[in-house]
Each structure stands twice: as C-alpha cells, then as structure tokens.
PDB file of C-alpha atoms in Angstrom:
ATOM      1  CA  MET A   1      14.784   5.898 -24.260  1.00 43.00           C
ATOM      2  CA  ILE A   2      17.681   8.209 -23.554  1.00 39.00           C
ATOM      3  CA  ASN A   3      18.063   8.757 -19.847  1.00 42.00           C
ATOM      4  CA  THR A   4      19.403  12.060 -18.598  1.00 36.00           C
ATOM      5  CA  LYS A   5      20.917  10.294 -15.588  1.00 42.00           C
ATOM      6  CA  GLN A   6      23.158   8.730 -18.258  1.00 41.00           C
ATOM      7  CA  ILE A   7      22.622   5.148 -18.558  1.00 40.00           C
ATOM      8  CA  ILE A   8      20.665   2.316 -17.711  1.00 44.00           C
ATOM      9  CA  VAL A   9      22.720   0.257 -15.315  1.00 42.00           C
ATOM     10  CA  ILE A  10      25.801   0.294 -17.501  1.00 49.00           C
ATOM     11  CA  ALA A  11      26.170  -3.446 -17.736  1.00 47.00           C
ATOM     12  CA  GLY A  12      22.694  -3.345 -19.275  1.00 52.00           C
ATOM     13  CA  ILE A  13      24.183  -1.830 -22.412  1.00 57.00           C
ATOM     14  CA  VAL A  14      26.033  -5.039 -23.206  1.00 56.00           C
ATOM     15  CA  VAL A  15      22.908  -7.093 -22.349  1.00 53.00           C
ATOM     16  CA  LEU A  16      20.842  -4.934 -24.647  1.00 58.00           C
ATOM     17  CA  MET A  17      23.306  -5.398 -27.436  1.00 59.00           C
ATOM     18  CA  GLY A  18      22.683  -9.106 -27.216  1.00 56.00           C
ATOM     19  CA  VAL A  19      18.920  -8.481 -27.381  1.00 55.00           C
ATOM     20  CA  ILE A  20      19.271  -6.240 -30.414  1.00 59.00           C
ATOM     21  CA  LEU A  21      21.683  -8.365 -32.416  1.00 57.00           C
ATOM     22  CA  LEU A  22      20.323 -11.816 -31.609  1.00 52.00           C
ATOM     23  CA  GLN A  23      16.590 -11.195 -31.662  1.00 55.00           C
ATOM     24  CA  PRO A  24      15.086 -12.169 -35.032  1.00 50.00           C
ATOM     25  CA  VAL A  25      13.431  -9.471 -37.099  1.00 48.00           C
ATOM     26  CA  LYS A  26       9.814 -10.130 -38.042  1.00 48.00           C
ATOM     27  CA  SER A  27       9.054 -10.061 -41.738  1.00 42.00           C
ATOM     28  CA  LEU A  28       9.056  -6.612 -43.320  1.00 43.00           C
ATOM     29  CA  THR A  29       7.038  -7.789 -46.271  1.00 38.00           C
ATOM     30  CA  LYS A  30       4.256  -9.745 -44.591  1.00 42.00           C
ATOM     31  CA  GLU A  31       2.783  -8.608 -41.310  1.00 46.00           C
ATOM     32  CA  GLU A  32       1.721 -11.126 -38.716  1.00 45.00           C
ATOM     33  CA  PRO A  33      -2.044 -11.600 -38.296  1.00 44.00           C
ATOM     34  CA  VAL A  34      -2.837  -8.664 -36.007  1.00 46.00           C
ATOM     35  CA  ALA A  35      -5.892 -10.217 -34.332  1.00 42.00           C
ATOM     36  CA  THR A  36      -3.895 -13.235 -33.189  1.00 44.00           C
ATOM     37  CA  GLU A  37      -0.965 -11.077 -32.076  1.00 49.00           C
ATOM     38  CA  ASP A  38      -3.253  -8.723 -30.176  1.00 52.00           C
ATOM     39  CA  ALA A  39      -4.960 -11.593 -28.388  1.00 45.00           C
ATOM     40  CA  MET A  40      -1.617 -13.075 -27.365  1.00 44.00           C
ATOM     41  CA  ALA A  41      -0.294  -9.692 -26.228  1.00 52.00           C
ATOM     42  CA  SER A  42      -3.450  -9.058 -24.177  1.00 51.00           C
ATOM     43  CA  ALA A  43      -3.110 -12.421 -22.433  1.00 45.00           C
ATOM     44  CA  THR A  44       0.550 -11.727 -21.705  1.00 57.00           C
ATOM     45  CA  THR A  45      -0.121  -8.192 -20.518  1.00 62.00           C
ATOM     46  CA  ASP A  46      -2.549  -9.427 -17.878  1.00 70.00           C
ATOM     47  CA  GLN A  47       0.239 -11.444 -16.223  1.00 82.00           C
ATOM     48  CA  PHE A  48       1.923  -8.289 -14.858  1.00 89.00           C
ATOM     49  CA  SER A  49       0.846  -5.642 -12.352  1.00 91.00           C
ATOM     50  CA  LEU A  50       2.397  -2.885 -10.293  1.00 92.00           C
ATOM     51  CA  GLU A  51       2.743  -5.312  -7.408  1.00 92.00           C
ATOM     52  CA  SER A  52       4.535  -8.000  -9.413  1.00 92.00           C
ATOM     53  CA  VAL A  53       7.015  -5.654 -11.133  1.00 93.00           C
ATOM     54  CA  SER A  54       7.671  -3.847  -7.833  1.00 93.00           C
ATOM     55  CA  GLN A  55       8.765  -7.131  -6.304  1.00 93.00           C
ATOM     56  CA  ILE A  56      11.180  -7.650  -9.197  1.00 92.00           C
ATOM     57  CA  ALA A  57      12.556  -4.094  -8.991  1.00 92.00           C
ATOM     58  CA  LYS A  58      13.107  -4.338  -5.220  1.00 94.00           C
ATOM     59  CA  GLN A  59      15.567  -7.210  -5.687  1.00 92.00           C
ATOM     60  CA  GLY A  60      18.311  -4.764  -6.586  1.00 84.00           C
ATOM     61  CA  LEU A  61      17.693  -2.298  -3.749  1.00 91.00           C
ATOM     62  CA  SER A  62      19.191  -1.939  -0.314  1.00 93.00           C
ATOM     63  CA  ALA A  63      17.147  -2.922   2.746  1.00 94.00           C
ATOM     64  CA  ASN A  64      16.576   0.721   3.671  1.00 94.00           C
ATOM     65  CA  LEU A  65      15.320   1.725   0.202  1.00 93.00           C
ATOM     66  CA  THR A  66      13.106  -1.342   0.041  1.00 95.00           C
ATOM     67  CA  LYS A  67      11.548  -0.458   3.390  1.00 95.00           C
ATOM     68  CA  GLU A  68      10.901   3.134   2.312  1.00 94.00           C
ATOM     69  CA  ILE A  69       9.090   1.987  -0.798  1.00 96.00           C
ATOM     70  CA  THR A  70       7.212  -0.776   0.941  1.00 96.00           C
ATOM     71  CA  ASP A  71       5.986   1.619   3.620  1.00 96.00           C
ATOM     72  CA  LEU A  72       4.727   4.001   0.938  1.00 95.00           C
ATOM     73  CA  GLU A  73       2.998   1.132  -0.884  1.00 96.00           C
ATOM     74  CA  THR A  74       1.265   0.161   2.341  1.00 96.00           C
ATOM     75  CA  LYS A  75       0.116   3.744   2.831  1.00 96.00           C
ATOM     76  CA  LEU A  76      -1.153   3.813  -0.766  1.00 95.00           C
ATOM     77  CA  ASN A  77      -3.092   0.588  -0.382  1.00 93.00           C
ATOM     78  CA  ALA A  78      -4.814   1.925   2.753  1.00 95.00           C
ATOM     79  CA  ALA A  79      -5.688   5.280   1.230  1.00 95.00           C
ATOM     80  CA  SER A  80      -9.091   6.273  -0.097  1.00 93.00           C
ATOM     81  CA  ASP A  81      -9.486   6.710  -3.858  1.00 89.00           C
ATOM     82  CA  ALA A  82      -9.500  10.458  -3.409  1.00 88.00           C
ATOM     83  CA  ASP A  83      -6.122  10.358  -1.655  1.00 93.00           C
ATOM     84  CA  LYS A  84      -4.343   7.918  -3.956  1.00 94.00           C
ATOM     85  CA  LEU A  85      -3.186  10.279  -6.713  1.00 95.00           C
ATOM     86  CA  PRO A  86      -0.558  12.257  -4.730  1.00 95.00           C
ATOM     87  CA  LEU A  87       0.690   9.001  -3.217  1.00 96.00           C
ATOM     88  CA  TYR A  88       1.077   7.470  -6.677  1.00 96.00           C
ATOM     89  CA  LYS A  89       3.166  10.491  -7.711  1.00 95.00           C
ATOM     90  CA  GLU A  90       5.298  10.223  -4.559  1.00 96.00           C
ATOM     91  CA  LEU A  91       5.856   6.509  -5.146  1.00 96.00           C
ATOM     92  CA  ALA A  92       6.742   7.161  -8.788  1.00 96.00           C
ATOM     93  CA  GLN A  93       9.403   9.636  -7.712  1.00 95.00           C
ATOM     94  CA  HIS A  94      10.921   7.099  -5.316  1.00 94.00           C
ATOM     95  CA  TRP A  95      11.294   4.589  -8.126  1.00 95.00           C
ATOM     96  CA  LEU A  96      12.666   7.228 -10.499  1.00 93.00           C
ATOM     97  CA  ASP A  97      15.274   8.192  -7.926  1.00 92.00           C
ATOM     98  CA  VAL A  98      16.657   4.629  -8.063  1.00 91.00           C
ATOM     99  CA  ASN A  99      16.384   4.486 -11.892  1.00 88.00           C
ATOM    100  CA  GLN A 100      13.700   1.737 -12.050  1.00 91.00           C
ATOM    101  CA  PRO A 101      11.306   2.535 -14.928  1.00 91.00           C
ATOM    102  CA  MET A 102       9.254  -0.679 -14.748  1.00 93.00           C
ATOM    103  CA  PRO A 103       7.170   0.120 -11.629  1.00 96.00           C
ATOM    104  CA  VAL A 104       7.016   3.805 -12.588  1.00 96.00           C
ATOM    105  CA  ALA A 105       5.376   2.842 -15.903  1.00 97.00           C
ATOM    106  CA  PHE A 106       2.606   1.021 -14.097  1.00 97.00           C
ATOM    107  CA  ILE A 107       2.188   3.899 -11.652  1.00 97.00           C
ATOM    108  CA  TYR A 108       1.891   6.440 -14.471  1.00 97.00           C
ATOM    109  CA  GLU A 109      -0.625   4.216 -16.162  1.00 97.00           C
ATOM    110  CA  GLU A 110      -2.749   4.596 -13.044  1.00 95.00           C
ATOM    111  CA  ILE A 111      -2.122   8.358 -12.960  1.00 96.00           C
ATOM    112  CA  ALA A 112      -3.043   8.723 -16.641  1.00 97.00           C
ATOM    113  CA  GLN A 113      -6.300   6.878 -16.051  1.00 96.00           C
ATOM    114  CA  GLU A 114      -7.126   9.352 -13.293  1.00 93.00           C
ATOM    115  CA  GLU A 115      -5.741  12.395 -15.102  1.00 95.00           C
ATOM    116  CA  PRO A 116      -5.958  11.470 -18.824  1.00 96.00           C
ATOM    117  CA  SER A 117      -3.803  14.243 -20.260  1.00 98.00           C
ATOM    118  CA  LEU A 118      -1.565  14.063 -23.339  1.00 98.00           C
ATOM    119  CA  GLU A 119       1.496  14.504 -21.150  1.00 98.00           C
ATOM    120  CA  ASN A 120       0.560  11.671 -18.784  1.00 98.00           C
ATOM    121  CA  TRP A 121      -0.215   9.201 -21.554  1.00 98.00           C
ATOM    122  CA  VAL A 122       3.005  10.005 -23.416  1.00 98.00           C
ATOM    123  CA  LYS A 123       5.017   9.671 -20.217  1.00 98.00           C
ATOM    124  CA  THR A 124       3.347   6.322 -19.513  1.00 98.00           C
ATOM    125  CA  GLY A 125       4.230   5.119 -22.989  1.00 98.00           C
ATOM    126  CA  ASP A 126       7.801   6.368 -22.708  1.00 97.00           C
ATOM    127  CA  LEU A 127       8.293   4.537 -19.412  1.00 96.00           C
ATOM    128  CA  PHE A 128       6.969   1.264 -20.822  1.00 96.00           C
ATOM    129  CA  THR A 129       9.200   1.795 -23.877  1.00 95.00           C
ATOM    130  CA  ASP A 130      12.266   2.384 -21.739  1.00 92.00           C
ATOM    131  CA  SER A 131      11.403  -0.808 -19.861  1.00 90.00           C
ATOM    132  CA  TYR A 132      10.852  -3.136 -22.807  1.00 90.00           C
ATOM    133  CA  GLN A 133      13.836  -1.851 -24.751  1.00 86.00           C
ATOM    134  CA  HIS A 134      16.156  -2.930 -21.968  1.00 81.00           C
ATOM    135  CA  LEU A 135      14.593  -6.288 -21.228  1.00 80.00           C
ATOM    136  CA  SER A 136      15.810  -9.673 -22.469  1.00 73.00           C
ATOM    137  CA  ASP A 137      12.794 -11.414 -20.880  1.00 70.00           C
ATOM    138  CA  THR A 138      10.731 -12.778 -23.754  1.00 75.00           C
ATOM    139  CA  VAL A 139       7.503 -12.723 -21.729  1.00 83.00           C
ATOM    140  CA  MET A 140       7.741  -9.327 -20.075  1.00 88.00           C
ATOM    141  CA  ALA A 141       9.011  -7.381 -23.130  1.00 89.00           C
ATOM    142  CA  PRO A 142       5.938  -8.106 -25.344  1.00 92.00           C
ATOM    143  CA  ALA A 143       3.601  -7.295 -22.446  1.00 93.00           C
ATOM    144  CA  PHE A 144       5.289  -3.919 -21.874  1.00 95.00           C
ATOM    145  CA  THR A 145       5.339  -3.244 -25.621  1.00 94.00           C
ATOM    146  CA  GLU A 146       1.590  -3.711 -25.737  1.00 95.00           C
ATOM    147  CA  ARG A 147       1.043  -1.434 -22.774  1.00 96.00           C
ATOM    148  CA  ALA A 148       3.208   1.230 -24.415  1.00 97.00           C
ATOM    149  CA  LYS A 149       1.201   0.886 -27.598  1.00 97.00           C
ATOM    150  CA  LYS A 150      -2.074   1.423 -25.752  1.00 97.00           C
ATOM    151  CA  ALA A 151      -0.697   4.436 -23.883  1.00 98.00           C
ATOM    152  CA  TYR A 152       0.441   6.138 -27.077  1.00 99.00           C
ATOM    153  CA  GLU A 153      -2.902   5.394 -28.738  1.00 98.00           C
ATOM    154  CA  SER A 154      -4.601   7.130 -25.805  1.00 98.00           C
ATOM    155  CA  ALA A 155      -2.266  10.113 -26.294  1.00 99.00           C
ATOM    156  CA  LEU A 156      -3.016  10.259 -30.027  1.00 99.00           C
ATOM    157  CA  ALA A 157      -6.742  10.185 -29.280  1.00 98.00           C
ATOM    158  CA  ILE A 158      -6.130  13.557 -27.555  1.00 98.00           C
ATOM    159  CA  ASP A 159      -3.716  14.978 -30.176  1.00 98.00           C
ATOM    160  CA  ASP A 160      -3.156  12.932 -33.324  1.00 97.00           C
ATOM    161  CA  LYS A 161      -0.379  15.278 -34.497  1.00 97.00           C
ATOM    162  CA  ASN A 162       1.848  14.855 -31.465  1.00 98.00           C
ATOM    163  CA  LEU A 163       5.292  13.713 -32.619  1.00 98.00           C
ATOM    164  CA  ASP A 164       6.296  12.098 -29.329  1.00 98.00           C
ATOM    165  CA  ALA A 165       3.170   9.908 -29.331  1.00 98.00           C
ATOM    166  CA  ARG A 166       3.593   9.057 -33.012  1.00 98.00           C
ATOM    167  CA  THR A 167       7.217   8.148 -32.450  1.00 98.00           C
ATOM    168  CA  GLY A 168       6.360   6.012 -29.438  1.00 98.00           C
ATOM    169  CA  LEU A 169       3.568   4.192 -31.252  1.00 98.00           C
ATOM    170  CA  GLY A 170       5.806   3.602 -34.268  1.00 98.00           C
ATOM    171  CA  THR A 171       8.480   2.153 -31.992  1.00 96.00           C
ATOM    172  CA  ALA A 172       5.982  -0.163 -30.303  1.00 96.00           C
ATOM    173  CA  LEU A 173       4.708  -1.376 -33.651  1.00 96.00           C
ATOM    174  CA  VAL A 174       8.257  -2.068 -34.866  1.00 93.00           C
ATOM    175  CA  ASN A 175       8.830  -4.226 -31.803  1.00 88.00           C
ATOM    176  CA  GLY A 176       5.364  -5.767 -31.937  1.00 86.00           C
ATOM    177  CA  PRO A 177       3.032  -7.225 -34.556  1.00 78.00           C
ATOM    178  CA  ALA A 178       3.468  -4.652 -37.348  1.00 89.00           C
ATOM    179  CA  PRO A 179       7.117  -3.661 -37.919  1.00 91.00           C
ATOM    180  CA  MET A 180       6.600  -2.241 -41.406  1.00 92.00           C
ATOM    181  CA  ALA A 181       3.772   0.026 -40.229  1.00 95.00           C
ATOM    182  CA  GLY A 182       5.981   1.136 -37.341  1.00 96.00           C
ATOM    183  CA  ILE A 183       8.918   1.950 -39.592  1.00 96.00           C
ATOM    184  CA  THR A 184       6.637   3.937 -41.896  1.00 97.00           C
ATOM    185  CA  MET A 185       5.365   5.908 -38.919  1.00 98.00           C
ATOM    186  CA  LEU A 186       8.916   6.656 -37.657  1.00 98.00           C
ATOM    187  CA  LEU A 187      10.062   7.681 -41.158  1.00 98.00           C
ATOM    188  CA  ASP A 188       7.050  10.028 -41.391  1.00 98.00           C
ATOM    189  CA  VAL A 189       8.186  11.631 -38.140  1.00 98.00           C
ATOM    190  CA  VAL A 190      11.753  12.250 -39.372  1.00 98.00           C
ATOM    191  CA  LYS A 191      10.373  13.529 -42.669  1.00 98.00           C
ATOM    192  CA  GLU A 192       8.463  16.128 -40.691  1.00 98.00           C
ATOM    193  CA  ASP A 193      11.253  16.656 -38.120  1.00 98.00           C
ATOM    194  CA  PRO A 194      14.602  15.359 -39.496  1.00 98.00           C
ATOM    195  CA  ALA A 195      16.423  15.828 -36.190  1.00 97.00           C
ATOM    196  CA  ASN A 196      13.773  14.158 -34.045  1.00 98.00           C
ATOM    197  CA  LEU A 197      15.733  12.576 -31.234  1.00 97.00           C
ATOM    198  CA  LYS A 198      13.506   9.638 -30.323  1.00 96.00           C
ATOM    199  CA  ALA A 199      12.639   8.695 -33.891  1.00 97.00           C
ATOM    200  CA  ASN A 200      16.294   8.682 -34.998  1.00 98.00           C
ATOM    201  CA  TYR A 201      17.324   6.748 -31.909  1.00 96.00           C
ATOM    202  CA  ASN A 202      14.710   4.039 -32.472  1.00 94.00           C
ATOM    203  CA  LEU A 203      15.371   3.864 -36.223  1.00 96.00           C
ATOM    204  CA  GLY A 204      19.026   3.384 -35.283  1.00 96.00           C
ATOM    205  CA  LEU A 205      18.178   0.526 -32.956  1.00 92.00           C
ATOM    206  CA  PHE A 206      16.055  -1.143 -35.589  1.00 93.00           C
ATOM    207  CA  SER A 207      18.791  -0.659 -38.219  1.00 95.00           C
ATOM    208  CA  MET A 208      21.157  -2.540 -35.921  1.00 94.00           C
ATOM    209  CA  LYS A 209      18.583  -5.262 -35.307  1.00 90.00           C
ATOM    210  CA  SER A 210      18.107  -5.708 -39.074  1.00 91.00           C
ATOM    211  CA  ARG A 211      21.895  -5.523 -39.541  1.00 94.00           C
ATOM    212  CA  GLN A 212      21.736  -2.322 -41.606  1.00 96.00           C
ATOM    213  CA  PHE A 213      24.673  -0.880 -39.716  1.00 97.00           C
ATOM    214  CA  ASP A 214      25.417   1.867 -42.245  1.00 97.00           C
ATOM    215  CA  LYS A 215      21.952   3.317 -41.649  1.00 97.00           C
ATOM    216  CA  ALA A 216      22.422   2.909 -37.886  1.00 98.00           C
ATOM    217  CA  VAL A 217      25.597   5.024 -38.084  1.00 98.00           C
ATOM    218  CA  GLU A 218      23.670   7.834 -39.729  1.00 98.00           C
ATOM    219  CA  ARG A 219      20.859   7.708 -37.165  1.00 98.00           C
ATOM    220  CA  PHE A 220      23.114   7.607 -34.098  1.00 98.00           C
ATOM    221  CA  ASN A 221      25.273  10.447 -35.386  1.00 98.00           C
ATOM    222  CA  THR A 222      22.118  12.540 -35.687  1.00 98.00           C
ATOM    223  CA  VAL A 223      21.256  11.677 -32.072  1.00 98.00           C
ATOM    224  CA  LEU A 224      24.768  12.506 -30.836  1.00 98.00           C
ATOM    225  CA  GLU A 225      24.674  15.913 -32.507  1.00 98.00           C
ATOM    226  CA  GLN A 226      22.027  16.752 -29.910  1.00 97.00           C
ATOM    227  CA  THR A 227      23.166  14.576 -26.973  1.00 97.00           C
ATOM    228  CA  PRO A 228      26.968  14.347 -27.302  1.00 97.00           C
ATOM    229  CA  ASN A 229      27.430  13.045 -23.760  1.00 96.00           C
ATOM    230  CA  ASN A 230      25.252   9.948 -24.119  1.00 95.00           C
ATOM    231  CA  ALA A 231      27.501   6.962 -23.447  1.00 93.00           C
ATOM    232  CA  GLU A 232      24.812   4.490 -24.486  1.00 93.00           C
ATOM    233  CA  VAL A 233      24.490   5.927 -28.004  1.00 96.00           C
ATOM    234  CA  TRP A 234      28.262   6.145 -28.394  1.00 97.00           C
ATOM    235  CA  PHE A 235      28.393   2.433 -27.619  1.00 96.00           C
ATOM    236  CA  TYR A 236      25.771   1.628 -30.266  1.00 96.00           C
ATOM    237  CA  LEU A 237      27.592   3.841 -32.788  1.00 98.00           C
ATOM    238  CA  ALA A 238      30.851   2.039 -32.040  1.00 97.00           C
ATOM    239  CA  THR A 239      29.225  -1.345 -32.536  1.00 96.00           C
ATOM    240  CA  SER A 240      27.726  -0.184 -35.816  1.00 97.00           C
ATOM    241  CA  TYR A 241      31.116   1.073 -37.042  1.00 98.00           C
ATOM    242  CA  GLU A 242      32.665  -2.234 -36.023  1.00 97.00           C
ATOM    243  CA  ASN A 243      30.134  -4.174 -38.078  1.00 96.00           C
ATOM    244  CA  ILE A 244      30.857  -2.238 -41.264  1.00 97.00           C
ATOM    245  CA  GLY A 245      34.607  -2.638 -40.866  1.00 96.00           C
ATOM    246  CA  LEU A 246      35.471   0.941 -39.792  1.00 98.00           C
ATOM    247  CA  LYS A 247      37.763  -0.132 -36.989  1.00 97.00           C
ATOM    248  CA  ALA A 248      39.372   3.231 -36.270  1.00 97.00           C
ATOM    249  CA  ASP A 249      35.999   4.942 -35.969  1.00 98.00           C
ATOM    250  CA  ALA A 250      34.750   2.085 -33.799  1.00 97.00           C
ATOM    251  CA  ILE A 251      37.703   2.430 -31.442  1.00 97.00           C
ATOM    252  CA  LYS A 252      37.161   6.197 -31.090  1.00 98.00           C
ATOM    253  CA  ALA A 253      33.460   5.700 -30.360  1.00 97.00           C
ATOM    254  CA  PHE A 254      34.105   2.906 -27.866  1.00 96.00           C
ATOM    255  CA  GLN A 255      36.675   5.063 -26.066  1.00 96.00           C
ATOM    256  CA  LYS A 256      34.181   7.936 -25.933  1.00 96.00           C
ATOM    257  CA  SER A 257      31.540   5.628 -24.438  1.00 95.00           C
ATOM    258  CA  LYS A 258      34.036   4.384 -21.830  1.00 94.00           C
ATOM    259  CA  GLU A 259      35.068   7.922 -20.936  1.00 94.00           C
ATOM    260  CA  LEU A 260      31.482   9.118 -20.467  1.00 94.00           C
ATOM    261  CA  ALA A 261      30.204   6.036 -18.660  1.00 89.00           C
ATOM    262  CA  ALA A 262      33.141   5.725 -16.235  1.00 82.00           C
ATOM    263  CA  ASP A 263      31.893   2.275 -15.213  1.00 81.00           C
ATOM    264  CA  PRO A 264      34.368  -0.536 -14.390  1.00 84.00           C
ATOM    265  CA  SER A 265      32.295  -3.292 -15.992  1.00 82.00           C
ATOM    266  CA  LEU A 266      31.863  -1.419 -19.260  1.00 86.00           C
ATOM    267  CA  THR A 267      35.501  -0.307 -19.182  1.00 89.00           C
ATOM    268  CA  GLN A 268      36.694  -3.936 -19.092  1.00 91.00           C
ATOM    269  CA  PHE A 269      34.404  -4.896 -21.956  1.00 91.00           C
ATOM    270  CA  ILE A 270      35.507  -1.925 -24.099  1.00 93.00           C
ATOM    271  CA  ASP A 271      39.201  -2.460 -23.352  1.00 94.00           C
ATOM    272  CA  ARG A 272      38.864  -6.018 -24.689  1.00 94.00           C
ATOM    273  CA  LYS A 273      37.003  -4.726 -27.731  1.00 93.00           C
ATOM    274  CA  VAL A 274      39.646  -2.093 -28.469  1.00 95.00           C
ATOM    275  CA  GLU A 275      42.399  -4.694 -28.146  1.00 95.00           C
ATOM    276  CA  GLU A 276      40.592  -6.940 -30.656  1.00 95.00           C
ATOM    277  CA  LEU A 277      39.998  -4.088 -33.106  1.00 95.00           C
ATOM    278  CA  SER A 278      43.609  -2.902 -32.858  1.00 94.00           C
ATOM    279  CA  LYS A 279      45.058  -6.185 -34.162  1.00 87.00           C
TER     280      LYS A 279
END
C-alpha cells in the first residue's frame, strides 16, 4: 500500500490511475460464483513463481544489481533446506532496496511457510497487495490478488481479530470474486478503528473505481491526516476533487503531489493538468 520510500516508481501513479478509472467494477448486488472464480484464480496463480517474477523485475535493474541478485539466487538454489531461510531474507532485502515488491512477496510466502507467524503472513499479504494494486497486467493482478487472499486467511487463522489481516483480506475480496463482502469487511474495520490507514486508503481507491469521488475525498483526507507527505495519496485526492468539479482544491492537491514527489515525469503531467483546470 503506502510506501515509506515515497512512491512507487512515480510514473506508476499515472498508470495506476488508468487501472482504477478504466477497470470495470464487478456487481455489488450479485456476487460472481465463488467456486468458478476460485478455480480460475488457482489456475492463474500457478502460472507465476519466484523465478518468473524475478526475471521480470530484473528488467529494470542495472547490470551490477542484476548480477548481485543472480549470484544470491544461485547461492540460495545450492543451499540445503536448513540454510535457505537466512538466504531468503537476504534476497528479500536486496529486492526491497530496489523497491521491487513482486519478488519479495514470493520470497516472504516461502518464509511464512517456514516460519508461519502472524507477522510473516500479514507481510506476505501486504507485499502481494502492493504488487497487484500497481499492476495493469490482467493475468498477473488476479493471481497476486489470490495469493494475497490466501496469505491473509493464514494470518487470520492465527489471530482472527487482527485488523491488518482483516483489512488485507477485505481489499483482496474487493478486487477479486466478492467485492460486496470485501467492502463490508473494510467498513467493519473502520467502524472499529475509524482512522485505520490501510482500510481508508483502500476504501478510497474503491470509491474512485466506482466513481464515488465524494467518498474518495473523505477517505484520502483521513489518510493524509496521518501521512501528510504521501505524494501518491495527494494525487488521488486531486483526481477525486477534479471529478466532483472542485477545481481549486484539485489544483492545490496536484501541486502538493508534485512538490512531494519531485519527479520530472509527474511534474510534466501535473503541470498540464493544472493548466487545464485553470481555464
């Protein structure tokens, strides 16, 4: 979700906006047949592995970084089962250092299977969530959503009251076969914890996706009260303001996003937006 390193690759914000606003919302009154959806998701999930997503993630790395990670992968593959766990953690840190959550999610899935703690399963789910929320790939995103769902279910089997796991599962359901059940779960979380960061963030994203931009404004403002330096959320707030006709507020929020992100690609996009809104 919200990355303390401050943003996905910034251009990814604009890509994600396209995913949010163009992706159709599944029916909120009639759920899809869960058995069929689960079977499809399982088949899709099996298409991806740590090896396959690592190859994808390496495409954006320098030759030196790629070699470092490949050498560590070789060492991991040659290690005995007893020696793999610390190597998995070392490899995960390498991928985190270059802000690539996809391979880290698969690594933490392995770690959680070896050390099945609440913390490890929630972290696995969060990493898959971060991955699928910033993917436009219509094959990979459902597979990662399903893996996130299973991770949070494993966490809830340990502690069924845990708000992070409930929020993560609700988010996965919203983006998967049972959106209404997911929304209900997220609303239950904010009823219990009105300022819950992850639940408000994800309810804000869904409000945008369902074009309920007034509700999105409320959710993102709640998030920004706690994380005022999050350029990503300022961008979503600006877009929500824009879609309900509050141009002045949209301009302010866009400018704040530009200031915090300090990224040339996003700056150009926002400058064009501000010019349009100023007419």
